[in-house]
PDB file of C-alpha atoms in Angstrom:
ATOM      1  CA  UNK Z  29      88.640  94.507  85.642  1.00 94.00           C
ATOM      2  CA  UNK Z  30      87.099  92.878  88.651  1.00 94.00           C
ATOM      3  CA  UNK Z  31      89.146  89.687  87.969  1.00 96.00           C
ATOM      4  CA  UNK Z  32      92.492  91.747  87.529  1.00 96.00           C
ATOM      5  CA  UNK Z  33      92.177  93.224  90.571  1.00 96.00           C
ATOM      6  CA  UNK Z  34      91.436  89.988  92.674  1.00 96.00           C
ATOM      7  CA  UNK Z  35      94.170  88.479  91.306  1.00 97.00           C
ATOM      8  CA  UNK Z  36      96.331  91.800  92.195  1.00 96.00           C
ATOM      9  CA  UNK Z  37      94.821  91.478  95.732  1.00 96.00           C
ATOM     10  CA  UNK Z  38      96.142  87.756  95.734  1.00 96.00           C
ATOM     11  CA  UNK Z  39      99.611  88.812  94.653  1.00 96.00           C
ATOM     12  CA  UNK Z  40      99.813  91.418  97.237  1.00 96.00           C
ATOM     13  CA  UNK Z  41      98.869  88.871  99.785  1.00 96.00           C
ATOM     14  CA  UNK Z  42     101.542  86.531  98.883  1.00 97.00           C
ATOM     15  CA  UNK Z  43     104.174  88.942  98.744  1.00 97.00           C
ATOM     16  CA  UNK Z  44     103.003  90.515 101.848  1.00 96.00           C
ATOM     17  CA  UNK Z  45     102.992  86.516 103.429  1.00 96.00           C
ATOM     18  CA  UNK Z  46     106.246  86.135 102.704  1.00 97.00           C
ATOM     19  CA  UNK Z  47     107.437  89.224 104.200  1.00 96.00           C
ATOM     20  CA  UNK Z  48     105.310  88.405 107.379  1.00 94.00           C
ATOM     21  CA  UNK Z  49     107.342  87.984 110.762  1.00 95.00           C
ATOM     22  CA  UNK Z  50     111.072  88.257 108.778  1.00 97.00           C
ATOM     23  CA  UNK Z  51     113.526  89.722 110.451  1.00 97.00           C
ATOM     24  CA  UNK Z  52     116.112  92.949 109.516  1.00 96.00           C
ATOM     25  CA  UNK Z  53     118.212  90.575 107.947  1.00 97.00           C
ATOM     26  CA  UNK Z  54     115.850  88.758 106.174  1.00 98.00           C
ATOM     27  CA  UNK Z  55     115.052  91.488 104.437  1.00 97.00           C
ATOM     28  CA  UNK Z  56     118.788  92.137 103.770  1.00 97.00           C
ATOM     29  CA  UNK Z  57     119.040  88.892 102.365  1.00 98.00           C
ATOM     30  CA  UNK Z  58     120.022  89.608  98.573  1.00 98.00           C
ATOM     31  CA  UNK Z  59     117.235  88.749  96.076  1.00 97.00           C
ATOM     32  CA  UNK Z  60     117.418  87.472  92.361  1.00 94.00           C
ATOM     33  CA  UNK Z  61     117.334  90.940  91.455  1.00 93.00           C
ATOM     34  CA  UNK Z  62     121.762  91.513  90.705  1.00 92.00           C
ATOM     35  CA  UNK Z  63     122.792  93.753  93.574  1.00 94.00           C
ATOM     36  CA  UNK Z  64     119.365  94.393  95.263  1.00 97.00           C
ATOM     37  CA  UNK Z  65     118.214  92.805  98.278  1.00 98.00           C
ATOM     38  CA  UNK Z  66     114.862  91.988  99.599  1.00 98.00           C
ATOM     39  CA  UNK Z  67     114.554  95.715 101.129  1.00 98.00           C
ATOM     40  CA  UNK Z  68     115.240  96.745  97.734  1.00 98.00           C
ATOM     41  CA  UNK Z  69     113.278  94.980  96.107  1.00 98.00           C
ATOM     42  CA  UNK Z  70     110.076  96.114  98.351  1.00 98.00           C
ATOM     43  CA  UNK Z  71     111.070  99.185  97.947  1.00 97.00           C
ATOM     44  CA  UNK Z  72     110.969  99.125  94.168  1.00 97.00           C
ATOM     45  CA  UNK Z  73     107.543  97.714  94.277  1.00 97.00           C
ATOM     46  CA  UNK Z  74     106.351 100.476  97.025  1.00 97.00           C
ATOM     47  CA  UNK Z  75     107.649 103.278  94.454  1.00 96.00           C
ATOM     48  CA  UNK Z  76     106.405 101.712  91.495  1.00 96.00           C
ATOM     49  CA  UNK Z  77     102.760 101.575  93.352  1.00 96.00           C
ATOM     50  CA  UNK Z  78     103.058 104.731  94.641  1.00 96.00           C
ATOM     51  CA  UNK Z  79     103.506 105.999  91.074  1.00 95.00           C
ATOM     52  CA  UNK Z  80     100.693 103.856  89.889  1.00 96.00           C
ATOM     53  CA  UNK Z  81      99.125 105.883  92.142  1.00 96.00           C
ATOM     54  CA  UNK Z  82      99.982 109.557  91.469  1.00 95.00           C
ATOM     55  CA  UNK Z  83      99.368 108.564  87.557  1.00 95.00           C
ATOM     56  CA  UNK Z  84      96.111 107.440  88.350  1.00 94.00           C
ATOM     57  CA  UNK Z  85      95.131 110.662  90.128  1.00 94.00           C
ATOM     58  CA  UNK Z  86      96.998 112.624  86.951  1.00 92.00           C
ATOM     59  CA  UNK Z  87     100.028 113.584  89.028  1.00 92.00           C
ATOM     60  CA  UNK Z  88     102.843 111.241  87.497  1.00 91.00           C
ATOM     61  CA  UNK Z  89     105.078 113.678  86.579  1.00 89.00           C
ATOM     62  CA  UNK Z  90     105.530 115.727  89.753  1.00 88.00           C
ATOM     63  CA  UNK Z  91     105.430 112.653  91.853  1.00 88.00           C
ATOM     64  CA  UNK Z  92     108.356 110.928  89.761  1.00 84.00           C
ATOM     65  CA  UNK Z  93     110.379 113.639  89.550  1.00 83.00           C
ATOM     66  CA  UNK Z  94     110.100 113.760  93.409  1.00 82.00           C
ATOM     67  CA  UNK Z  95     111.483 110.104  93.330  1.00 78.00           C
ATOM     68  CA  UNK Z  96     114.201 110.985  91.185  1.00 68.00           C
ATOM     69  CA  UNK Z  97     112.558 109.238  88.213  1.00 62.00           C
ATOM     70  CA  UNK Z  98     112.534 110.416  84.617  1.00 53.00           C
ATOM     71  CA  UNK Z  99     114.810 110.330  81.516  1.00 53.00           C
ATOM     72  CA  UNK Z 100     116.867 113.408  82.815  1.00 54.00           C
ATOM     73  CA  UNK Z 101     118.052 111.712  85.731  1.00 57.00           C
ATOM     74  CA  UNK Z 102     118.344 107.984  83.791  1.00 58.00           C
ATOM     75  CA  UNK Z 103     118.391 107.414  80.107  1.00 72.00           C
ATOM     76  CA  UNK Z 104     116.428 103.594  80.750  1.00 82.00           C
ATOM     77  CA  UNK Z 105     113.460 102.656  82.644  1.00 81.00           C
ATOM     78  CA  UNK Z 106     116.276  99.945  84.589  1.00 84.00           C
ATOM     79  CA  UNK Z 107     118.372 102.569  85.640  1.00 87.00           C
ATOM     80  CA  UNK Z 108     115.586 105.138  86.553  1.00 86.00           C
ATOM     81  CA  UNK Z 109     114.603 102.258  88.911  1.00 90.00           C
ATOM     82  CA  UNK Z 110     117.824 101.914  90.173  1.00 92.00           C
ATOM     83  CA  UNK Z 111     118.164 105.600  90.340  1.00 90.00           C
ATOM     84  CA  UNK Z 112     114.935 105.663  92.753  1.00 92.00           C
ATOM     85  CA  UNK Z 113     116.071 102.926  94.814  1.00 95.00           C
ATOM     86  CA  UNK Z 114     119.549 104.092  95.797  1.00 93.00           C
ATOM     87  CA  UNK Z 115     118.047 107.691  97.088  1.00 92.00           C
ATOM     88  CA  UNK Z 116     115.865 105.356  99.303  1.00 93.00           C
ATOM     89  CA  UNK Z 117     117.554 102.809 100.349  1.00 94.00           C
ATOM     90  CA  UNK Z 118     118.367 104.221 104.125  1.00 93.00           C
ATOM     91  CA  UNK Z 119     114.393 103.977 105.048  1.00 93.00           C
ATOM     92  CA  UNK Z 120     114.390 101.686 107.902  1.00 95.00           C
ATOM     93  CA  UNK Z 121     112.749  97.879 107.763  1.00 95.00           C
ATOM     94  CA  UNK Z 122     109.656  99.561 109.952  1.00 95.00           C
ATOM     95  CA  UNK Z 123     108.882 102.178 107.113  1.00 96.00           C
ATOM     96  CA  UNK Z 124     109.211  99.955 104.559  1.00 96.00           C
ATOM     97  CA  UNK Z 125     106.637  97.630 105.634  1.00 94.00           C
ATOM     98  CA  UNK Z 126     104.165 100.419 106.077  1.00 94.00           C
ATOM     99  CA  UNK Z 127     105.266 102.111 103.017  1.00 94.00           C
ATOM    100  CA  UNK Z 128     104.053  98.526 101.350  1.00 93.00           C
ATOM    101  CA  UNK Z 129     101.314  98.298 102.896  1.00 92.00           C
ATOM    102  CA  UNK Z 130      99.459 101.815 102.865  1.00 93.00           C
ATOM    103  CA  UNK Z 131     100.239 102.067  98.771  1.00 93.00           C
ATOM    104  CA  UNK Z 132      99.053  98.433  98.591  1.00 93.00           C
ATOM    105  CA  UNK Z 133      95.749  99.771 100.231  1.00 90.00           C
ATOM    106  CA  UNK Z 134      95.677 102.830  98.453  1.00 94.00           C
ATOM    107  CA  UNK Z 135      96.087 101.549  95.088  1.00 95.00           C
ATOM    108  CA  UNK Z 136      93.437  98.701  95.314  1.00 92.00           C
ATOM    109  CA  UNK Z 137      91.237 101.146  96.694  1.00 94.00           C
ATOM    110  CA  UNK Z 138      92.166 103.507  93.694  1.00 95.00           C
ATOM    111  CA  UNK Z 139      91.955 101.191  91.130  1.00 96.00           C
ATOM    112  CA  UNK Z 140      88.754  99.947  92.344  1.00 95.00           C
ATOM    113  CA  UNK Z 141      86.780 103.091  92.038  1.00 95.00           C
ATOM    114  CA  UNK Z 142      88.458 104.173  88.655  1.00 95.00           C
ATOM    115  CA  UNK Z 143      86.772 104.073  85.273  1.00 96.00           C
ATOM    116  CA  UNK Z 144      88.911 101.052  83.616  1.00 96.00           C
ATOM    117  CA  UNK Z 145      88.999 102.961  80.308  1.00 97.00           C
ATOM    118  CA  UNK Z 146      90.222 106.003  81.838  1.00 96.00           C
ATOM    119  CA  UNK Z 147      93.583 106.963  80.161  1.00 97.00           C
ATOM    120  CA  UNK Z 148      96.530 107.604  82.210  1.00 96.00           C
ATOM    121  CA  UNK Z 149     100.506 108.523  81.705  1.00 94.00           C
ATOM    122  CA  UNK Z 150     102.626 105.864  82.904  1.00 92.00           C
ATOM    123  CA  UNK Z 151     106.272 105.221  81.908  1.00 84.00           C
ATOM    124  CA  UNK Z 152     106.582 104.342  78.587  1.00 78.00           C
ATOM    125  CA  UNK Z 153     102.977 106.678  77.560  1.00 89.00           C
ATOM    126  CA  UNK Z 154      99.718 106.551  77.766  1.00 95.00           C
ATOM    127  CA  UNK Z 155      97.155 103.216  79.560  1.00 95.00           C
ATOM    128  CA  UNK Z 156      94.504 102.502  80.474  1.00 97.00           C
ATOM    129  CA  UNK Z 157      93.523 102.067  84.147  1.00 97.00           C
ATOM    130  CA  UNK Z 158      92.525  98.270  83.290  1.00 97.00           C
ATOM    131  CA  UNK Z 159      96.088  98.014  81.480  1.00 97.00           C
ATOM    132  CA  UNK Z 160      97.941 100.113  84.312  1.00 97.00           C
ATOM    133  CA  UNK Z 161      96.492  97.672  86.846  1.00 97.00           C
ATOM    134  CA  UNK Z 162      97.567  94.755  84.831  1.00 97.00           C
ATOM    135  CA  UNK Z 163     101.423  96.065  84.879  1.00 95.00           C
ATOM    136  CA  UNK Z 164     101.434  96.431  88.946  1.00 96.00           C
ATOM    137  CA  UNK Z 165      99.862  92.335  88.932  1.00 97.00           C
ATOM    138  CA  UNK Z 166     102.386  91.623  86.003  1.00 97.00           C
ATOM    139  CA  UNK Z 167     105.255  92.960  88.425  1.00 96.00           C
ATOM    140  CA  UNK Z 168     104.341  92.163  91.788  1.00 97.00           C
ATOM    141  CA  UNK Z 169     104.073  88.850  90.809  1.00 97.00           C
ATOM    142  CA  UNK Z 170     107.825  88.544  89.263  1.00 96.00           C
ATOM    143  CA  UNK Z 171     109.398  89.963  92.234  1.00 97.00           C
ATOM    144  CA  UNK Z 172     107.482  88.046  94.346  1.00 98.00           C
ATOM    145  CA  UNK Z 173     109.331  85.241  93.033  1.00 97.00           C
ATOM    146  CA  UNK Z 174     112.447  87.365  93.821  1.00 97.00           C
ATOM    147  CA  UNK Z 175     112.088  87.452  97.176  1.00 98.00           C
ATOM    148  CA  UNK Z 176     110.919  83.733  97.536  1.00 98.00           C
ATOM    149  CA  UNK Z 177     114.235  82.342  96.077  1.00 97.00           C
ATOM    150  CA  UNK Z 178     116.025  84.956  98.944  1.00 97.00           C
ATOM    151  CA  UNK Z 179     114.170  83.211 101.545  1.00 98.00           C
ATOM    152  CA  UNK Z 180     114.445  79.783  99.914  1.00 97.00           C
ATOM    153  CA  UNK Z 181     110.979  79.086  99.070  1.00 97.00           C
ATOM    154  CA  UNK Z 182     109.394  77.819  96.457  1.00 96.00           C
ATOM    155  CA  UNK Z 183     106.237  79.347  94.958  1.00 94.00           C
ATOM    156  CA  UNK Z 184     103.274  77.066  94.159  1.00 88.00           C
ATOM    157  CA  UNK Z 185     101.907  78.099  90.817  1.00 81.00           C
TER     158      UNK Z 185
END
């Protein structure tokens, strides 16, 4: 688990590098991602960890339901995301950098201190912590390489 989680702390840190010191219409910029730009694309991630989150602590449901999540509102996990991204997408530049940041913080912190064979709900059932923690690295790092080609640089491997 240890070795997950550095390598989720790593993948935050890149992502968070590349955001560093960008502009408002940087992050406007579009992304990889078909119609989403690199606000939207942060934003995703800052949901998706803030779910992580509230299904760690055994309050998935209520929390995605807030977001506008879940198969009433979206009959595929692509356009629940899309779904949760369009209610959100005023949130200014400023609040989406700390939104990243404080569920970046509070889901390392979270996953830390959690028993890595603890079962939790996530999307498509039931995970383990260890496994849950592997999906957040397993996305992070794809649309880190979203943004990247929106800012025209190239990840090293």
């Amino acid at each position: 688990m240890d070795e997950i989680l550095h390598a989720l702390a790593d993948q935050q840190e890149e992502l968070s590098g590349l955001l560093a010191g960008r502009s408002d219409a940087e992050w406007q910029l579009p992304s990889l991602l078909d119609g989403w730009t690199v606000a939207d694309v942060v934003l995703h991630l800052a949901q998706t960890n803030e779910l992580a989150i509230a299904s760690a602590q055994g309050r998935l449901p209520d929390v995605a339901k807030g977001m506008g999540a879940g198969p009433e509102r979206a009959s595929t996990v692509d356009e629940s995301a899309e779904a949760m991204v369009a209610a959100q997408r005023d949130v200014s530049v400023v609040e989406l950098r700390e939104r990243w940041f404080a569920g970046v913080d509070t889901l390392r912190l979270l996953l830390a201190g959690a028993d890595p064979r603890q079962r939790v709900m996530w999307v498509a059932g039931e995970l383990s912590i260890q496994t849950l923690a592997t999906t957040r690295l397993a996305e992070t790092w794809i649309h880190t390489g979203d943004v990247a080609a929106a800012f025209g640089v190239t990840l090293t491997p």
